[in-house]
């Protein structure tokens, strides 16, 4: 992590869903009923994740810190601590069947894979889901189904997809036993997670219509996964080694076998969930961070199958450690060149940092002009919460670009960056007409990224 990462503002879901809810709680004496009555993010409200524990953690931190820097640093450290819990559970997952050294190497490479490294350094819902999901899986592997059920329910309280890690270990257990009693147990174990996670999803989201192109499913399940070469390489190792004859002559350890089955179920669960649920709601839209829970299992499976085939885990571990280091260096994560394009796009640490800082720099410069601003909805939402780190105080002249009306707009105003792309064609044509408006563009650059705002002055109505 770069040192300034602890002061970076929140991004994505956290900036317009999690943190606003936490800040609202801190400012309103943690009134849950009041927060539940608030609109969600798409209506510019803080009520999206009202029940999520991470929202309440944010509220507690906000109430204990008095300045924005202290708030952001504390949040980053809290999320890193949660990530550390997840990595500790990765170690505990491998330790019963591997040596301490090999288990530690698994944790090291897991943390260095760019998509994982990015999430451990930023504030995302996937990090607590990863940590709590690992706790659920390890509890299930120990046969402690009560704790597995509780951890699974907690994971789904963050996001509906939190049910997937628990479904993986339950599925692996069913494959191993195949008894009716096991099926009954699985239903009881999964029930809390289903209630917590999937019921709101089914109630709130519109499912696909029959005429939806089935090509969406194929695209979602395959093309998007290709954006994660680190995961693909680990899967390829497992598949290739599994096809080779067993040179050790040793029988498969039952604990290892259950772990490999767990990974298989986890992959199937993730692909099924994001193909048949998320993509019918938001077609063709997925980010690699949704799949970070697969990373340690993919590495474990590749190394374990390699150990079986070659009789020693050391060559496989060292080889994958080298691959992981190379990918980390070239992808712009922990050690990489920030000017390189990440293999996982915006899902790598040094791709987020300049974009966040550039957004803040552009917004600050536009606000300093004192002119009315038109911005995209996300930017407007962030501007309403100074402790998110984008503005020092709530501006009184900022508007959503969708509300612009050139017939009643001020004589001078500013349109910021991506808001220009949301303009209707007719509005854009009028703004480009020199007989009606004069324009002046100010550009900003940071590590090969660019941003701008355009000042428009009315010539005639």
C-alpha positions as a printed NumPy array, in Angstrom:
array([[  0.   ,   0.   ,   0.   ],
       [  1.083,   3.526,  -0.714],
       [  1.163,   5.757,   2.361],
       [ -1.456,   8.187,   1.044],
       [ -3.929,   5.344,   0.549],
       [ -5.178,   5.787,   4.116],
       [ -6.466,   9.255,   3.212],
       [ -8.166,   8.289,  -0.038],
       [-11.919,   8.937,  -0.198],
       [-14.414,   6.131,  -0.477],
       [-15.486,   4.825,  -3.874],
       [-18.289,   2.864,  -5.522],
       [-20.885,   1.348,  -3.17 ],
       [-19.234,   2.693,  -0.056],
       [-19.335,   6.321,  -1.171],
       [-23.039,   6.406,  -1.99 ],
       [-24.486,   3.508,   0.017],
       [-22.5  ,   2.355,   3.059],
       [-20.792,   5.497,   4.37 ],
       [-23.84 ,   7.787,   4.01 ],
       [-25.854,   5.335,   6.093],
       [-23.165,   5.198,   8.761],
       [-22.85 ,   8.977,   8.84 ],
       [-26.628,   9.334,   9.121],
       [-26.642,   6.97 ,  12.107],
       [-23.868,   8.932,  13.822],
       [-25.731,  12.204,  13.326],
       [-29.115,  10.834,  14.454],
       [-28.279,   8.883,  17.615],
       [-28.225,   5.558,  15.741],
       [-31.938,   5.668,  14.993],
       [-32.445,   2.443,  13.016],
       [-36.153,   3.045,  12.431],
       [-35.387,   6.476,  11.042],
       [-32.695,   5.11 ,   8.727],
       [-35.038,   2.408,   7.432],
       [-37.436,   5.192,   6.427],
       [-34.742,   6.963,   4.391],
       [-34.623,   6.503,   0.588],
       [-31.929,   4.343,  -0.973],
       [-28.969,   5.543,  -3.039],
       [-30.767,   5.624,  -6.391],
       [-33.136,   8.137,  -4.791],
       [-30.153,  10.005,  -3.299],
       [-30.768,   8.7  ,   0.208],
       [-28.646,   6.888,   2.853],
       [-30.915,   3.897,   3.515],
       [-29.424,   1.311,   1.136],
       [-27.547,  -0.866,   3.634],
       [-29.365,   0.139,   6.815],
       [-29.058,  -3.309,   8.41 ],
       [-25.533,  -4.181,   7.268],
       [-23.043,  -4.452,  10.171],
       [-20.465,  -2.541,   8.126],
       [-22.828,   0.459,   8.047],
       [-23.066,   0.409,  11.831],
       [-19.302,   0.047,  12.168],
       [-18.977,   3.124,   9.965],
       [-21.397,   4.988,  12.212],
       [-19.432,   4.094,  15.337],
       [-16.161,   5.25 ,  13.753],
       [-17.819,   8.479,  12.584],
       [-19.06 ,   9.176,  16.104],
       [-15.58 ,   8.601,  17.56 ],
       [-13.662,  10.79 ,  15.085],
       [-14.018,  14.535,  14.711],
       [-12.162,  15.231,  11.442],
       [-12.396,  13.833,   7.926],
       [ -8.747,  12.603,   7.827],
       [ -9.188,  10.773,  11.14 ],
       [-12.444,   9.269,   9.895],
       [-10.935,   8.013,   6.619],
       [ -7.762,   6.646,   8.241],
       [ -9.789,   4.828,  10.889],
       [-12.106,   3.353,   8.269],
       [ -9.214,   2.133,   6.13 ],
       [ -7.512,   0.545,   9.135],
       [-10.753,  -1.118,  10.223],
       [-11.269,  -2.625,   6.777],
       [ -7.644,  -3.77 ,   6.66 ],
       [ -8.15 ,  -5.472,  10.025],
       [-11.201,  -7.251,   8.617],
       [ -9.113,  -8.335,   5.624],
       [ -6.461,  -9.647,   8.023],
       [ -9.112, -11.825,   9.671],
       [ -9.931, -13.27 ,   6.26 ],
       [ -6.264, -14.01 ,   5.543],
       [ -5.897, -15.635,   8.951],
       [ -8.792, -17.93 ,   8.06 ],
       [ -7.095, -18.775,   4.758],
       [ -4.15 , -19.991,   6.831],
       [ -6.455, -22.022,   9.059],
       [ -8.14 , -23.472,   5.989],
       [ -4.859, -24.865,   4.669],
       [ -3.051, -25.699,   7.906],
       [ -4.762, -29.059,   8.673],
       [ -3.412, -30.519,   5.432],
       [ -0.302, -28.404,   4.755],
       [  2.789, -27.394,   6.657],
       [  2.975, -24.029,   8.408],
       [  5.362, -22.74 ,   5.728],
       [  3.153, -23.767,   2.824],
       [  0.053, -22.34 ,   4.527],
       [  1.85 , -19.031,   5.095],
       [  2.869, -18.951,   1.429],
       [ -0.751, -19.43 ,   0.418],
       [ -1.713, -16.413,   2.527],
       [  1.14 , -14.357,   1.05 ],
       [  0.26 , -15.033,  -2.566],
       [ -3.453, -14.546,  -1.87 ],
       [ -2.718, -11.09 ,  -0.462],
       [ -0.474, -10.192,  -3.418],
       [ -2.9  , -11.118,  -6.201],
       [ -3.893,  -7.676,  -7.551],
       [ -7.654,  -8.005,  -7.288],
       [ -7.325,  -9.192,  -3.684],
       [ -4.653,  -6.625,  -2.838],
       [ -6.899,  -3.831,  -4.062],
       [ -9.821,  -4.901,  -1.902],
       [ -7.679,  -5.277,   1.214],
       [ -6.558,  -1.67 ,   0.769],
       [ -9.944,  -0.084,   0.086],
       [-13.344,   0.053,   1.737],
       [-15.535,  -2.515,   0.022],
       [-18.3  ,  -4.874,   1.039],
       [-16.425,  -7.752,  -0.574],
       [-13.72 ,  -7.606,   2.12 ],
       [-16.011,  -8.381,   5.09 ],
       [-17.872, -10.946,   2.982],
       [-14.539, -12.634,   2.246],
       [-13.545, -12.634,   5.931],
       [-16.868, -13.829,   7.327],
       [-17.272, -16.3  ,   4.467],
       [-13.929, -17.868,   5.351],
       [-15.071, -18.14 ,   8.978],
       [-18.244, -19.914,   7.822],
       [-16.337, -22.303,   5.575],
       [-13.802, -23.222,   8.242],
       [-16.572, -23.765,  10.793],
       [-18.354, -26.057,   8.358],
       [-15.177, -28.021,   7.632],
       [-14.791, -28.576,  11.386],
       [-18.37 , -29.827,  11.56 ],
       [-19.478, -26.852,  13.644],
       [-22.647, -26.213,  11.695],
       [-24.209, -23.877,  14.233],
       [-21.336, -21.41 ,  13.901],
       [-21.198, -21.94 ,  10.151],
       [-24.867, -20.999,   9.942],
       [-24.373, -17.885,  12.066],
       [-21.308, -16.745,  10.104],
       [-23.168, -17.401,   6.864],
       [-26.137, -15.336,   7.99 ],
       [-23.763, -12.527,   8.97 ],
       [-22.127, -12.677,   5.523],
       [-25.488, -12.35 ,   3.796],
       [-26.316,  -9.351,   5.983],
       [-23.569,  -7.459,   4.133],
       [-24.818,  -8.426,   0.686],
       [-26.987, -11.139,  -0.828],
       [-23.938, -12.772,  -2.392],
       [-22.648, -13.521,   1.11 ],
       [-24.661, -16.725,   1.005],
       [-22.276, -18.243,  -1.538],
       [-19.355, -19.283,   0.719],
       [-21.704, -21.145,   3.047],
       [-23.503, -22.759,   0.118],
       [-20.128, -24.031,  -1.07 ],
       [-19.234, -25.854,   2.129],
       [-22.76 , -27.242,   2.483],
       [-22.6  , -28.486,  -1.091],
       [-19.234, -30.108,  -0.473],
       [-20.621, -31.795,   2.634],
       [-23.554, -33.186,   0.685],
       [-21.188, -34.559,  -1.963],
       [-19.172, -36.303,   0.715],
       [-22.078, -37.857,   2.615],
       [-25.058, -38.027,   0.292],
       [-27.535, -38.871,   3.071],
       [-31.015, -37.546,   3.768],
       [-29.941, -36.451,   7.238],
       [-27.198, -34.374,   5.643],
       [-29.781, -32.763,   3.371],
       [-31.959, -31.846,   6.334],
       [-28.973, -30.404,   8.125],
       [-28.009, -28.403,   5.05 ],
       [-31.488, -26.897,   4.852],
       [-31.391, -25.868,   8.505],
       [-27.892, -24.423,   8.152],
       [-28.748, -22.463,   5.029],
       [-32.13 , -21.175,   6.162],
       [-30.892, -18.132,   8.156],
       [-28.721, -17.036,   5.25 ],
       [-31.558, -17.452,   2.772],
       [-33.856, -15.316,   4.911],
       [-31.235, -12.624,   5.538],
       [-29.74 , -12.481,   2.066],
       [-31.944, -13.697,  -0.737],
       [-35.443, -12.726,   0.365],
       [-34.807,  -8.958,   0.084],
       [-33.146,  -9.581,  -3.271],
       [-36.169, -11.444,  -4.609],
       [-38.55 ,  -8.812,  -3.264],
       [-36.669,  -5.749,  -4.478],
       [-35.167,  -6.766,  -7.803],
       [-36.889,  -7.424, -11.109],
       [-36.028, -10.772, -12.645],
       [-35.367, -11.364, -16.309],
       [-38.062, -11.575, -18.925],
       [-38.25 , -14.767, -21.019],
       [-37.154, -12.968, -24.154],
       [-33.836, -11.927, -22.59 ],
       [-30.987, -12.976, -24.846],
       [-29.325, -16.073, -23.366],
       [-26.037, -14.816, -24.736],
       [-25.952, -12.538, -21.719],
       [-25.445, -15.578, -19.497],
       [-22.542, -16.856, -21.56 ],
       [-20.925, -13.432, -21.676],
       [-21.369, -12.909, -17.956],
       [-19.981, -16.3  , -16.991],
       [-16.966, -16.359, -19.267],
       [-15.856, -13.086, -20.798],
       [-15.946, -11.198, -17.511],
       [-13.938, -13.904, -15.75 ],
       [-11.191, -13.41 , -18.329],
       [-10.633,  -9.98 , -16.78 ],
       [ -9.049, -11.853, -13.857],
       [ -5.965, -13.563, -15.35 ],
       [ -4.636, -14.394, -11.888],
       [ -7.691, -16.529, -11.168],
       [ -7.692, -18.063, -14.631],
       [ -4.032, -19.112, -14.263],
       [ -4.728, -20.783, -10.92 ],
       [ -7.727, -22.619, -12.373],
       [ -5.647, -23.708, -15.351],
       [ -3.002, -25.171, -13.034],
       [ -5.667, -27.182, -11.223],
       [ -7.248, -28.47 , -14.442],
       [ -3.956, -29.419, -16.105],
       [ -2.537, -31.136, -13.043],
       [ -5.796, -32.974, -12.42 ],
       [ -5.543, -34.487, -15.9  ],
       [ -2.042, -35.863, -15.227],
       [ -1.529, -39.321, -13.686],
       [ -0.921, -39.469,  -9.935],
       [  2.826, -40.066,  -9.541],
       [  2.829, -40.24 ,  -5.757],
       [  0.838, -43.431,  -5.401],
       [ -0.795, -41.93 ,  -2.32 ],
       [ -4.479, -41.967,  -1.541],
       [ -6.287, -38.661,  -1.472],
       [ -6.578, -37.241,   2.013],
       [-10.254, -36.853,   2.941],
       [ -9.741, -33.329,   4.317],
       [ -8.044, -32.265,   1.106],
       [-10.807, -33.843,  -0.93 ],
       [-13.494, -31.891,   0.915],
       [-11.547, -28.672,   0.375],
       [-11.25 , -29.301,  -3.343],
       [-14.968, -30.009,  -3.543],
       [-15.633, -26.813,  -1.622],
       [-13.753, -24.834,  -4.251],
       [-15.711, -26.529,  -7.045],
       [-18.998, -25.639,  -5.401],
       [-17.84 , -22.104,  -4.739],
       [-17.016, -21.538,  -8.406],
       [-20.359, -22.946,  -9.511],
       [-22.239, -20.905,  -6.905],
       [-20.588, -17.644,  -7.906],
       [-21.094, -18.164, -11.621],
       [-24.716, -19.217, -11.16 ],
       [-25.511, -16.326,  -8.826],
       [-23.97 , -13.609, -10.946],
       [-25.225, -15.063, -14.212],
       [-28.821, -15.707, -13.323],
       [-29.485, -12.976, -10.766],
       [-27.198,  -9.971, -11.064],
       [-26.999,  -9.988, -14.853],
       [-30.742, -10.077, -15.259],
       [-30.901,  -6.928, -13.159],
       [-27.817,  -5.135, -14.462],
       [-26.943,  -6.908, -17.744],
       [-23.277,  -7.293, -18.658],
       [-22.145,  -5.425, -15.567],
       [-19.797,  -7.205, -13.183],
       [-16.512,  -6.39 , -11.515],
       [-13.682,  -8.771, -10.643],
       [-13.922,  -7.857,  -6.968],
       [-17.153,  -9.844,  -6.791],
       [-15.051, -12.985,  -7.11 ],
       [-12.256, -12.364,  -4.599],
       [-13.513, -15.193,  -2.38 ],
       [-12.426, -17.598,  -5.125],
       [ -8.775, -16.518,  -5.069],
       [ -7.385, -18.519,  -2.108],
       [ -9.379, -21.608,  -3.09 ],
       [ -8.144, -21.473,  -6.667],
       [ -4.55 , -21.238,  -5.456],
       [ -5.062, -24.005,  -2.897],
       [ -6.588, -26.322,  -5.491],
       [ -3.823, -25.681,  -8.005],
       [ -1.075, -26.302,  -5.488],
       [ -2.711, -29.355,  -3.919],
       [ -3.367, -31.103,  -7.209],
       [  0.186, -30.243,  -8.247],
       [  1.519, -31.798,  -5.048],
       [ -0.351, -34.995,  -5.765],
       [  1.004, -35.245,  -9.289],
       [  4.61 , -34.269,  -8.616],
       [  5.055, -35.564,  -5.092],
       [  6.208, -32.226,  -3.686],
       [  4.429, -28.978,  -3.104],
       [  7.583, -26.857,  -3.132],
       [  8.009, -26.482,  -6.937],
       [  4.348, -25.61 ,  -7.352],
       [  4.35 , -23.102,  -4.511],
       [  7.486, -21.364,  -5.715],
       [  6.227, -21.271,  -9.287],
       [  2.893, -19.762,  -8.375],
       [  4.572, -17.376,  -5.945],
       [  6.7  , -16.135,  -8.833],
       [  3.655, -15.824, -11.088],
       [  1.781, -13.955,  -8.367],
       [  4.686, -11.563,  -7.851],
       [  5.002, -10.905, -11.589],
       [  1.291, -10.259, -11.927],
       [  1.328,  -7.949,  -8.932],
       [  4.263,  -5.986, -10.307],
       [  2.796,  -5.621, -13.79 ],
       [ -0.786,  -4.957, -12.758],
       [ -0.216,  -1.78 , -10.806],
       [ -1.202,  -3.049,  -7.387],
       [  1.186,  -3.226,  -4.426],
       [  4.471,  -2.794,  -6.298],
       [  3.424,  -1.9  ,  -9.804],
       [  4.021,   0.949, -12.194],
       [  1.002,   3.277, -11.8  ],
       [  1.148,   4.182, -15.483],
       [  0.481,   0.603, -16.564],
       [ -3.058,  -0.507, -17.315],
       [ -4.104,  -3.028, -14.691],
       [ -5.017,  -6.544, -15.716],
       [ -8.214,  -6.093, -13.75 ],
       [ -8.966,  -2.54 , -14.803],
       [-10.2  ,  -0.335, -12.002],
       [ -9.993,  -3.22 ,  -9.562],
       [ -6.306,  -2.61 ,  -8.767],
       [ -5.12 ,  -0.239,  -6.097],
       [ -3.146,   2.234,  -8.191],
       [ -5.98 ,   2.489, -10.675],
       [ -8.391,   3.609,  -7.989],
       [ -6.091,   6.117,  -6.319],
       [ -5.491,   8.514,  -9.242],
       [ -9.127,   8.374, -10.325],
       [-10.367,   9.258,  -6.842],
       [ -7.826,  12.041,  -6.423],
       [ -8.538,  13.393,  -9.905],
       [-12.281,  13.473,  -9.213],
       [-11.684,  15.394,  -6.008],
       [ -9.245,  17.825,  -7.671],
       [-11.647,  18.594, -10.518],
       [-14.59 ,  19.12 ,  -8.185],
       [-12.594,  21.407,  -5.872],
       [-11.412,  23.57 ,  -8.771],
       [-14.921,  23.868, -10.192],
       [-16.351,  24.84 ,  -6.801],
       [-13.718,  27.556,  -6.356],
       [-15.176,  29.457,  -9.331],
       [-18.339,  30.156,  -7.35 ],
       [-20.485,  29.275, -10.375],
       [-23.398,  26.8  , -10.371],
       [-22.239,  23.248, -11.148],
       [-23.968,  20.417, -12.979],
       [-22.575,  16.964, -12.206],
       [-23.478,  13.296, -12.548],
       [-25.74 ,  11.893,  -9.785],
       [-22.895,  10.035,  -8.064],
       [-20.79 ,  13.186,  -7.769],
       [-23.754,  15.166,  -6.441],
       [-24.405,  12.477,  -3.86 ],
       [-20.785,  12.486,  -2.702],
       [-20.827,  16.277,  -2.402],
       [-23.597,  16.061,   0.204],
       [-21.343,  14.222,   2.676],
       [-18.096,  16.151,   3.334],
       [-16.68 ,  13.343,   5.47 ],
       [-16.492,  11.139,   2.391],
       [-13.418,  13.185,   1.5  ],
       [-14.517,  14.864,  -1.748],
       [-15.548,  18.318,  -0.464],
       [-14.837,  20.387,   2.646],
       [-18.454,  21.451,   3.115],
       [-21.807,  20.895,   1.414],
       [-21.916,  23.22 ,  -1.637],
       [-25.111,  25.185,  -2.284],
       [-24.736,  25.566,  -6.055],
       [-24.385,  21.988,  -7.225],
       [-27.079,  20.252,  -9.292],
       [-27.652,  16.909, -10.995],
       [-27.089,  17.179, -14.751],
       [-30.442,  15.503, -15.435],
       [-32.152,  18.634, -14.054],
       [-30.519,  21.099, -16.448],
       [-32.851,  23.353, -18.447],
       [-31.111,  25.765, -20.81 ],
       [-34.188,  27.999, -21.01 ],
       [-34.027,  28.792, -17.293],
       [-30.367,  28.116, -16.506],
       [-28.051,  30.851, -15.109],
       [-26.085,  33.111, -17.427],
       [-22.888,  31.253, -16.496],
       [-22.592,  27.685, -15.243],
       [-20.217,  24.726, -15.255],
       [-20.689,  21.142, -16.41 ],
       [-18.207,  18.755, -14.804],
       [-16.523,  15.896, -16.671],
       [-18.786,  12.852, -17.197],
       [-21.909,  14.968, -16.887],
       [-21.199,  16.151, -20.436],
       [-21.775,  12.61 , -21.686],
       [-25.253,  12.49 , -20.127],
       [-26.583,  15.504, -22.007],
       [-29.421,  14.902, -24.498],
       [-28.442,  15.497, -28.118],
       [-30.623,  18.588, -28.405],
       [-29.111,  20.158, -25.29 ],
       [-25.589,  19.36 , -26.478],
       [-26.256,  20.936, -29.862],
       [-27.46 ,  24.148, -28.23 ],
       [-24.386,  24.305, -25.997],
       [-22.119,  23.78 , -29.007],
       [-23.841,  26.598, -30.922],
       [-21.496,  29.603, -30.68 ],
       [-24.435,  31.908, -31.287],
       [-26.009,  30.78 , -27.993],
       [-23.104,  29.861, -25.684],
       [-19.386,  30.412, -25.341],
       [-17.383,  27.704, -23.617],
       [-14.044,  27.405, -21.841],
       [-12.558,  24.028, -20.907],
       [-10.197,  23.347, -18.006],
       [ -8.451,  19.956, -18.015],
       [ -6.707,  18.007, -15.278],
       [ -4.372,  15.039, -15.615],
       [ -3.031,  12.485, -13.171],
       [ -1.022,   9.41 , -14.155],
       [ -2.348,   9.254, -17.746],
       [ -5.945,   9.889, -16.608],
       [ -7.768,  13.066, -17.623],
       [-10.714,  15.021, -16.271],
       [-12.254,  18.384, -17.149],
       [-14.975,  20.887, -16.532],
       [-16.475,  23.282, -19.061],
       [-17.671,  26.795, -18.221],
       [-20.569,  27.972, -20.388],
       [-21.486,  31.651, -20.81 ],
       [-24.782,  32.549, -22.433],
       [-24.525,  34.777, -25.513],
       [-28.247,  35.008, -26.269],
       [-31.466,  33.283, -25.286]])
